PDB file of C-alpha atoms in Angstrom:
ATOM      1  CA  MET A  65      80.093 -78.231 -11.278  1.00 52.00           C
ATOM      2  CA  SER A  66      78.250 -77.029 -13.771  1.00 49.00           C
ATOM      3  CA  GLN A  67      79.441 -74.958 -16.611  1.00 49.00           C
ATOM      4  CA  ARG A  68      77.053 -72.099 -16.196  1.00 58.00           C
ATOM      5  CA  SER A  69      78.155 -71.908 -12.186  1.00 66.00           C
ATOM      6  CA  ALA A  70      81.847 -71.349 -12.762  1.00 68.00           C
ATOM      7  CA  GLY A  71      84.134 -69.845 -16.049  1.00 82.00           C
ATOM      8  CA  PRO A  72      86.211 -71.853 -18.325  1.00 87.00           C
ATOM      9  CA  GLU A  73      89.788 -70.582 -15.758  1.00 90.00           C
ATOM     10  CA  LEU A  74      87.909 -71.738 -13.093  1.00 91.00           C
ATOM     11  CA  LEU A  75      86.674 -74.749 -14.759  1.00 92.00           C
ATOM     12  CA  ARG A  76      90.350 -75.624 -15.897  1.00 93.00           C
ATOM     13  CA  LEU A  77      91.686 -75.108 -12.210  1.00 92.00           C
ATOM     14  CA  ILE A  78      89.725 -77.324 -10.375  1.00 93.00           C
ATOM     15  CA  ASP A  79      90.293 -80.243 -13.648  1.00 93.00           C
ATOM     16  CA  LEU A  80      94.478 -80.148 -13.254  1.00 94.00           C
ATOM     17  CA  ILE A  81      94.332 -79.879  -9.475  1.00 94.00           C
ATOM     18  CA  ALA A  82      91.883 -83.248  -9.586  1.00 95.00           C
ATOM     19  CA  LYS A  83      95.220 -84.548 -10.894  1.00 94.00           C
ATOM     20  CA  LEU A  84      96.938 -84.469  -8.298  1.00 93.00           C
ATOM     21  CA  PRO A  85      97.267 -88.020  -6.668  1.00 91.00           C
ATOM     22  CA  GLY A  86      95.017 -88.157  -3.915  1.00 91.00           C
ATOM     23  CA  LEU A  87      92.514 -85.467  -4.876  1.00 91.00           C
ATOM     24  CA  GLY A  88      89.164 -86.065  -6.884  1.00 91.00           C
ATOM     25  CA  PRO A  89      86.924 -83.298  -8.067  1.00 91.00           C
ATOM     26  CA  ARG A  90      85.472 -81.962  -4.937  1.00 93.00           C
ATOM     27  CA  SER A  91      88.603 -81.633  -3.326  1.00 95.00           C
ATOM     28  CA  ALA A  92      89.489 -80.349  -6.362  1.00 95.00           C
ATOM     29  CA  ARG A  93      86.904 -77.676  -5.740  1.00 94.00           C
ATOM     30  CA  ARG A  94      88.113 -76.987  -2.247  1.00 95.00           C
ATOM     31  CA  VAL A  95      91.666 -76.667  -3.151  1.00 95.00           C
ATOM     32  CA  ALA A  96      90.499 -74.298  -6.024  1.00 94.00           C
ATOM     33  CA  LEU A  97      88.466 -71.839  -4.010  1.00 94.00           C
ATOM     34  CA  HIS A  98      90.852 -72.067  -0.839  1.00 95.00           C
ATOM     35  CA  LEU A  99      93.928 -70.780  -3.352  1.00 95.00           C
ATOM     36  CA  LEU A 100      91.465 -67.849  -4.625  1.00 94.00           C
ATOM     37  CA  LYS A 101      90.249 -66.781  -1.137  1.00 95.00           C
ATOM     38  CA  ARG A 102      93.568 -66.716  -0.598  1.00 95.00           C
ATOM     39  CA  ASN A 103      94.873 -64.805  -4.114  1.00 92.00           C
ATOM     40  CA  ASP A 104      97.691 -62.767  -2.859  1.00 93.00           C
ATOM     41  CA  THR A 105      99.243 -64.849  -0.419  1.00 94.00           C
ATOM     42  CA  LEU A 106      98.856 -68.195  -1.600  1.00 94.00           C
ATOM     43  CA  LEU A 107      97.778 -68.234  -5.145  1.00 93.00           C
ATOM     44  CA  LYS A 108      99.895 -65.724  -6.667  1.00 94.00           C
ATOM     45  CA  PRO A 109     103.303 -67.050  -4.760  1.00 95.00           C
ATOM     46  CA  LEU A 110     102.372 -70.760  -5.503  1.00 94.00           C
ATOM     47  CA  ALA A 111     102.019 -69.476  -9.519  1.00 94.00           C
ATOM     48  CA  GLU A 112     105.238 -68.287  -9.894  1.00 95.00           C
ATOM     49  CA  ALA A 113     107.064 -70.970  -7.439  1.00 95.00           C
ATOM     50  CA  MET A 114     105.730 -73.677 -10.322  1.00 94.00           C
ATOM     51  CA  ALA A 115     106.607 -71.579 -13.132  1.00 95.00           C
ATOM     52  CA  GLN A 116     110.425 -71.208 -11.616  1.00 94.00           C
ATOM     53  CA  ALA A 117     110.118 -74.830 -10.494  1.00 94.00           C
ATOM     54  CA  GLY A 118     108.670 -75.659 -14.100  1.00 93.00           C
ATOM     55  CA  ALA A 119     111.773 -73.397 -15.835  1.00 94.00           C
ATOM     56  CA  LYS A 120     114.756 -74.684 -13.690  1.00 95.00           C
ATOM     57  CA  ILE A 121     114.315 -77.643 -11.914  1.00 95.00           C
ATOM     58  CA  GLN A 122     115.044 -80.867 -14.039  1.00 95.00           C
ATOM     59  CA  LYS A 123     116.201 -84.452 -13.805  1.00 95.00           C
ATOM     60  CA  CYS A 124     119.736 -85.397 -13.291  1.00 96.00           C
ATOM     61  CA  HIS A 125     121.260 -87.399 -16.301  1.00 95.00           C
ATOM     62  CA  ILE A 126     123.218 -89.756 -13.166  1.00 95.00           C
ATOM     63  CA  CYS A 127     120.907 -90.966 -10.961  1.00 96.00           C
ATOM     64  CA  GLY A 128     117.439 -89.490 -11.694  1.00 96.00           C
ATOM     65  CA  ASN A 129     116.957 -87.280  -9.140  1.00 97.00           C
ATOM     66  CA  TYR A 130     115.219 -83.602  -8.979  1.00 96.00           C
ATOM     67  CA  ASP A 131     117.627 -80.488  -9.081  1.00 96.00           C
ATOM     68  CA  THR A 132     118.798 -77.373 -10.641  1.00 95.00           C
ATOM     69  CA  VAL A 133     122.171 -78.303 -11.373  1.00 95.00           C
ATOM     70  CA  GLN A 134     122.811 -81.003 -13.625  1.00 95.00           C
ATOM     71  CA  PRO A 135     124.612 -83.851 -11.955  1.00 95.00           C
ATOM     72  CA  CYS A 136     122.542 -82.949  -9.007  1.00 96.00           C
ATOM     73  CA  ALA A 137     123.437 -81.833  -5.596  1.00 95.00           C
ATOM     74  CA  VAL A 138     123.818 -85.498  -4.606  1.00 96.00           C
ATOM     75  CA  CYS A 139     125.593 -86.740  -7.061  1.00 95.00           C
ATOM     76  CA  GLN A 140     127.760 -83.514  -6.805  1.00 95.00           C
ATOM     77  CA  MET A 141     128.254 -84.423  -3.003  1.00 95.00           C
ATOM     78  CA  PRO A 142     132.373 -85.067  -1.848  1.00 94.00           C
ATOM     79  CA  GLY A 143     132.913 -88.564  -0.304  1.00 93.00           C
ATOM     80  CA  ARG A 144     130.032 -90.660  -1.009  1.00 95.00           C
ATOM     81  CA  ASP A 145     131.305 -94.555  -2.152  1.00 95.00           C
ATOM     82  CA  GLU A 146     131.273 -94.470  -5.726  1.00 94.00           C
ATOM     83  CA  GLY A 147     131.119 -98.196  -5.612  1.00 96.00           C
ATOM     84  CA  VAL A 148     128.041 -98.792  -4.200  1.00 96.00           C
ATOM     85  CA  ILE A 149     124.501 -97.553  -6.030  1.00 97.00           C
ATOM     86  CA  CYS A 150     121.161 -98.290  -4.176  1.00 95.00           C
ATOM     87  CA  VAL A 151     118.775 -98.528  -6.492  1.00 96.00           C
ATOM     88  CA  VAL A 152     115.109 -97.069  -6.241  1.00 96.00           C
ATOM     89  CA  GLU A 153     111.779 -96.579  -7.659  1.00 95.00           C
ATOM     90  CA  ASP A 154     111.248 -92.890  -7.638  1.00 95.00           C
ATOM     91  CA  VAL A 155     112.816 -89.898  -5.819  1.00 95.00           C
ATOM     92  CA  PRO A 156     110.914 -89.472  -2.669  1.00 94.00           C
ATOM     93  CA  ASP A 157     112.158 -93.094  -1.465  1.00 93.00           C
ATOM     94  CA  LEU A 158     115.669 -91.132  -2.568  1.00 95.00           C
ATOM     95  CA  TRP A 159     115.144 -88.417  -0.080  1.00 94.00           C
ATOM     96  CA  ALA A 160     114.148 -90.715   2.431  1.00 91.00           C
ATOM     97  CA  LEU A 161     117.245 -92.612   2.676  1.00 92.00           C
ATOM     98  CA  GLU A 162     119.085 -89.128   2.246  1.00 92.00           C
ATOM     99  CA  ARG A 163     116.529 -87.653   5.315  1.00 90.00           C
ATOM    100  CA  GLY A 164     117.613 -91.044   7.326  1.00 83.00           C
ATOM    101  CA  GLY A 165     121.607 -90.658   6.492  1.00 87.00           C
ATOM    102  CA  ALA A 166     122.950 -93.898   6.634  1.00 85.00           C
ATOM    103  CA  PHE A 167     123.251 -94.801   3.132  1.00 90.00           C
ATOM    104  CA  ARG A 168     127.093 -92.602   1.711  1.00 94.00           C
ATOM    105  CA  GLY A 169     126.987 -94.613  -1.625  1.00 95.00           C
ATOM    106  CA  ARG A 170     124.976 -93.342  -5.174  1.00 96.00           C
ATOM    107  CA  TYR A 171     121.329 -93.788  -6.184  1.00 97.00           C
ATOM    108  CA  HIS A 172     119.618 -94.535  -9.396  1.00 97.00           C
ATOM    109  CA  VAL A 173     115.981 -93.555  -9.772  1.00 97.00           C
ATOM    110  CA  LEU A 174     113.995 -96.926 -11.692  1.00 97.00           C
ATOM    111  CA  GLY A 175     110.740 -94.098 -11.967  1.00 96.00           C
ATOM    112  CA  GLY A 176     108.287 -96.745 -10.934  1.00 95.00           C
ATOM    113  CA  ALA A 177     107.632-100.123 -10.580  1.00 95.00           C
ATOM    114  CA  LEU A 178     107.186-102.874 -13.353  1.00 95.00           C
ATOM    115  CA  SER A 179     103.154-103.402 -13.339  1.00 94.00           C
ATOM    116  CA  ALA A 180     101.503-105.640 -15.661  1.00 91.00           C
ATOM    117  CA  ILE A 181      97.635-103.994 -15.024  1.00 92.00           C
ATOM    118  CA  ASP A 182      99.264-101.097 -15.675  1.00 92.00           C
ATOM    119  CA  GLY A 183     101.245-101.103 -18.885  1.00 94.00           C
ATOM    120  CA  ILE A 184     104.154-100.605 -17.340  1.00 95.00           C
ATOM    121  CA  GLY A 185     107.755-102.849 -18.907  1.00 94.00           C
ATOM    122  CA  PRO A 186     110.769-102.567 -18.700  1.00 95.00           C
ATOM    123  CA  GLU A 187     111.541 -99.932 -21.273  1.00 95.00           C
ATOM    124  CA  ASP A 188     109.335 -97.151 -19.790  1.00 96.00           C
ATOM    125  CA  LEU A 189     111.938 -97.110 -16.388  1.00 96.00           C
ATOM    126  CA  GLY A 190     115.517 -96.584 -16.180  1.00 95.00           C
ATOM    127  CA  ILE A 191     117.037-100.300 -15.544  1.00 96.00           C
ATOM    128  CA  ALA A 192     118.727 -99.737 -19.157  1.00 95.00           C
ATOM    129  CA  SER A 193     120.410 -96.279 -17.960  1.00 96.00           C
ATOM    130  CA  LEU A 194     121.354 -98.604 -14.731  1.00 97.00           C
ATOM    131  CA  VAL A 195     122.992-101.472 -16.299  1.00 96.00           C
ATOM    132  CA  ALA A 196     124.882 -98.761 -18.162  1.00 95.00           C
ATOM    133  CA  ARG A 197     125.861 -97.612 -15.724  1.00 95.00           C
ATOM    134  CA  ILE A 198     127.240-100.907 -14.783  1.00 95.00           C
ATOM    135  CA  GLU A 199     129.147-101.919 -17.673  1.00 94.00           C
ATOM    136  CA  ALA A 200     130.710 -98.630 -17.327  1.00 94.00           C
ATOM    137  CA  GLY A 201     132.979 -99.635 -14.616  1.00 91.00           C
ATOM    138  CA  GLY A 202     133.645 -99.182 -10.901  1.00 93.00           C
ATOM    139  CA  ILE A 203     130.408-100.547  -9.221  1.00 96.00           C
ATOM    140  CA  ARG A 204     130.851-103.487  -6.714  1.00 96.00           C
ATOM    141  CA  GLU A 205     127.614-103.813  -5.107  1.00 95.00           C
ATOM    142  CA  VAL A 206     123.608-102.983  -6.693  1.00 96.00           C
ATOM    143  CA  ILE A 207     121.469-102.199  -3.586  1.00 94.00           C
ATOM    144  CA  LEU A 208     117.369-103.062  -4.224  1.00 94.00           C
ATOM    145  CA  ALA A 209     115.794-100.569  -1.760  1.00 92.00           C
ATOM    146  CA  LEU A 210     112.429-101.134  -3.640  1.00 91.00           C
ATOM    147  CA  ASN A 211     108.882-100.632  -2.355  1.00 89.00           C
ATOM    148  CA  ALA A 212     107.728-104.535  -0.384  1.00 84.00           C
ATOM    149  CA  THR A 213     104.588-104.528  -2.655  1.00 88.00           C
ATOM    150  CA  VAL A 214     103.475-107.224  -5.478  1.00 90.00           C
ATOM    151  CA  ASP A 215     105.247-104.999  -8.543  1.00 93.00           C
ATOM    152  CA  GLY A 216     108.170-103.603  -6.467  1.00 92.00           C
ATOM    153  CA  GLN A 217     109.682-107.202  -5.699  1.00 91.00           C
ATOM    154  CA  THR A 218     108.584-108.263  -8.854  1.00 94.00           C
ATOM    155  CA  THR A 219     111.055-105.453 -10.000  1.00 96.00           C
ATOM    156  CA  ALA A 220     114.060-106.189  -8.242  1.00 94.00           C
ATOM    157  CA  HIS A 221     113.499-109.462  -8.744  1.00 94.00           C
ATOM    158  CA  TYR A 222     113.637-108.784 -12.696  1.00 96.00           C
ATOM    159  CA  VAL A 223     116.851-106.575 -11.865  1.00 96.00           C
ATOM    160  CA  ALA A 224     118.630-109.214 -10.054  1.00 95.00           C
ATOM    161  CA  ASP A 225     118.021-111.495 -12.773  1.00 95.00           C
ATOM    162  CA  LEU A 226     119.067-108.601 -15.484  1.00 94.00           C
ATOM    163  CA  LEU A 227     122.835-107.878 -13.543  1.00 94.00           C
ATOM    164  CA  ALA A 228     123.073-111.563 -13.021  1.00 92.00           C
ATOM    165  CA  GLY A 229     126.850-112.325 -14.228  1.00 89.00           C
ATOM    166  CA  LYS A 230     127.425-108.584 -13.991  1.00 92.00           C
ATOM    167  CA  GLY A 231     130.718-108.822 -11.442  1.00 91.00           C
ATOM    168  CA  VAL A 232     128.695-106.961  -8.795  1.00 95.00           C
ATOM    169  CA  ASP A 233     126.744-108.361  -5.560  1.00 94.00           C
ATOM    170  CA  VAL A 234     123.193-107.889  -5.615  1.00 95.00           C
ATOM    171  CA  THR A 235     121.194-106.723  -2.368  1.00 93.00           C
ATOM    172  CA  ARG A 236     118.023-106.152  -0.907  1.00 90.00           C
ATOM    173  CA  LEU A 237     117.135-104.264   1.621  1.00 85.00           C
ATOM    174  CA  ALA A 238     116.003-105.797   4.827  1.00 80.00           C
ATOM    175  CA  HIS A 239     112.588-106.938   5.926  1.00 76.00           C
ATOM    176  CA  GLY A 240     111.502-107.285   9.149  1.00 77.00           C
ATOM    177  CA  VAL A 241     110.114-105.876  12.319  1.00 69.00           C
ATOM    178  CA  PRO A 242     110.563-101.615  12.484  1.00 75.00           C
ATOM    179  CA  VAL A 243     112.588-100.239  15.166  1.00 72.00           C
ATOM    180  CA  GLY A 244     110.122-100.063  18.374  1.00 75.00           C
ATOM    181  CA  GLY A 245     107.643-102.235  16.566  1.00 72.00           C
ATOM    182  CA  GLU A 246     106.099-104.744  19.172  1.00 73.00           C
ATOM    183  CA  LEU A 247     105.160-108.044  17.797  1.00 65.00           C
ATOM    184  CA  ASP A 248     101.415-108.207  18.134  1.00 75.00           C
ATOM    185  CA  HIS A 249     100.964-104.600  16.093  1.00 70.00           C
ATOM    186  CA  LEU A 250     102.208-106.165  12.748  1.00 71.00           C
ATOM    187  CA  ASP A 251     100.714-107.453  10.119  1.00 77.00           C
ATOM    188  CA  ASP A 252     101.628-111.238   9.035  1.00 79.00           C
ATOM    189  CA  GLY A 253     103.943-110.256   6.088  1.00 76.00           C
ATOM    190  CA  THR A 254     105.892-108.139   8.442  1.00 75.00           C
ATOM    191  CA  LEU A 255     106.003-111.332  10.773  1.00 77.00           C
ATOM    192  CA  ALA A 256     107.047-113.617   8.163  1.00 78.00           C
ATOM    193  CA  ALA A 257     109.531-111.492   6.430  1.00 74.00           C
ATOM    194  CA  ALA A 258     111.532-110.458  10.035  1.00 73.00           C
ATOM    195  CA  LEU A 259     111.276-114.707  10.594  1.00 74.00           C
ATOM    196  CA  ARG A 260     112.801-115.540   7.312  1.00 74.00           C
ATOM    197  CA  ALA A 261     115.527-112.185   7.812  1.00 73.00           C
ATOM    198  CA  ARG A 262     116.759-113.676  11.225  1.00 70.00           C
ATOM    199  CA  ARG A 263     120.322-113.806  12.273  1.00 67.00           C
ATOM    200  CA  GLY A 264     122.696-114.356  14.668  1.00 62.00           C
ATOM    201  CA  LEU A 265     123.481-112.835  17.983  1.00 58.00           C
TER     202      LEU A 265
END
């Protein structure tokens, strides 16, 4: 889009939308025009919601989740197991585990994974605060629920090595055949992981 075909406000809107994950310049133009066509029903309410979110939502100082209260609602839930921390890469992973309802302990959001290519080192993640939580005492198990990617597994090994000798059990999520999965539809890596994680019946 040329400077002559749109004003600076529209160009800035498109540029900001293009910074969102999965959206390039062409998709950003479509989204911007869609919002403008629905100014009263979509654009203005979205702008208000974003302004309120920016003003009220903050990162939990304990686990790293996003909420409007400190600590977050998950950290304030009674009856959760204080001795087990589930470590995840990012907030959507925490939400996914909460949606499943199978985990009733506490969380720790790292804020990403180690990545030499992207220049993300241990100091860029919430690893130091995880170690501080464990050194404060009362933790008996740390579950590494990190993504099954190269970066995720590198991070898991790094954290596990860091926690060695700190008096906690370090475990990770099992990898393998999903519930309802058929073997001939699975990739080689998933099958190999399932074979390695086999157990007795």
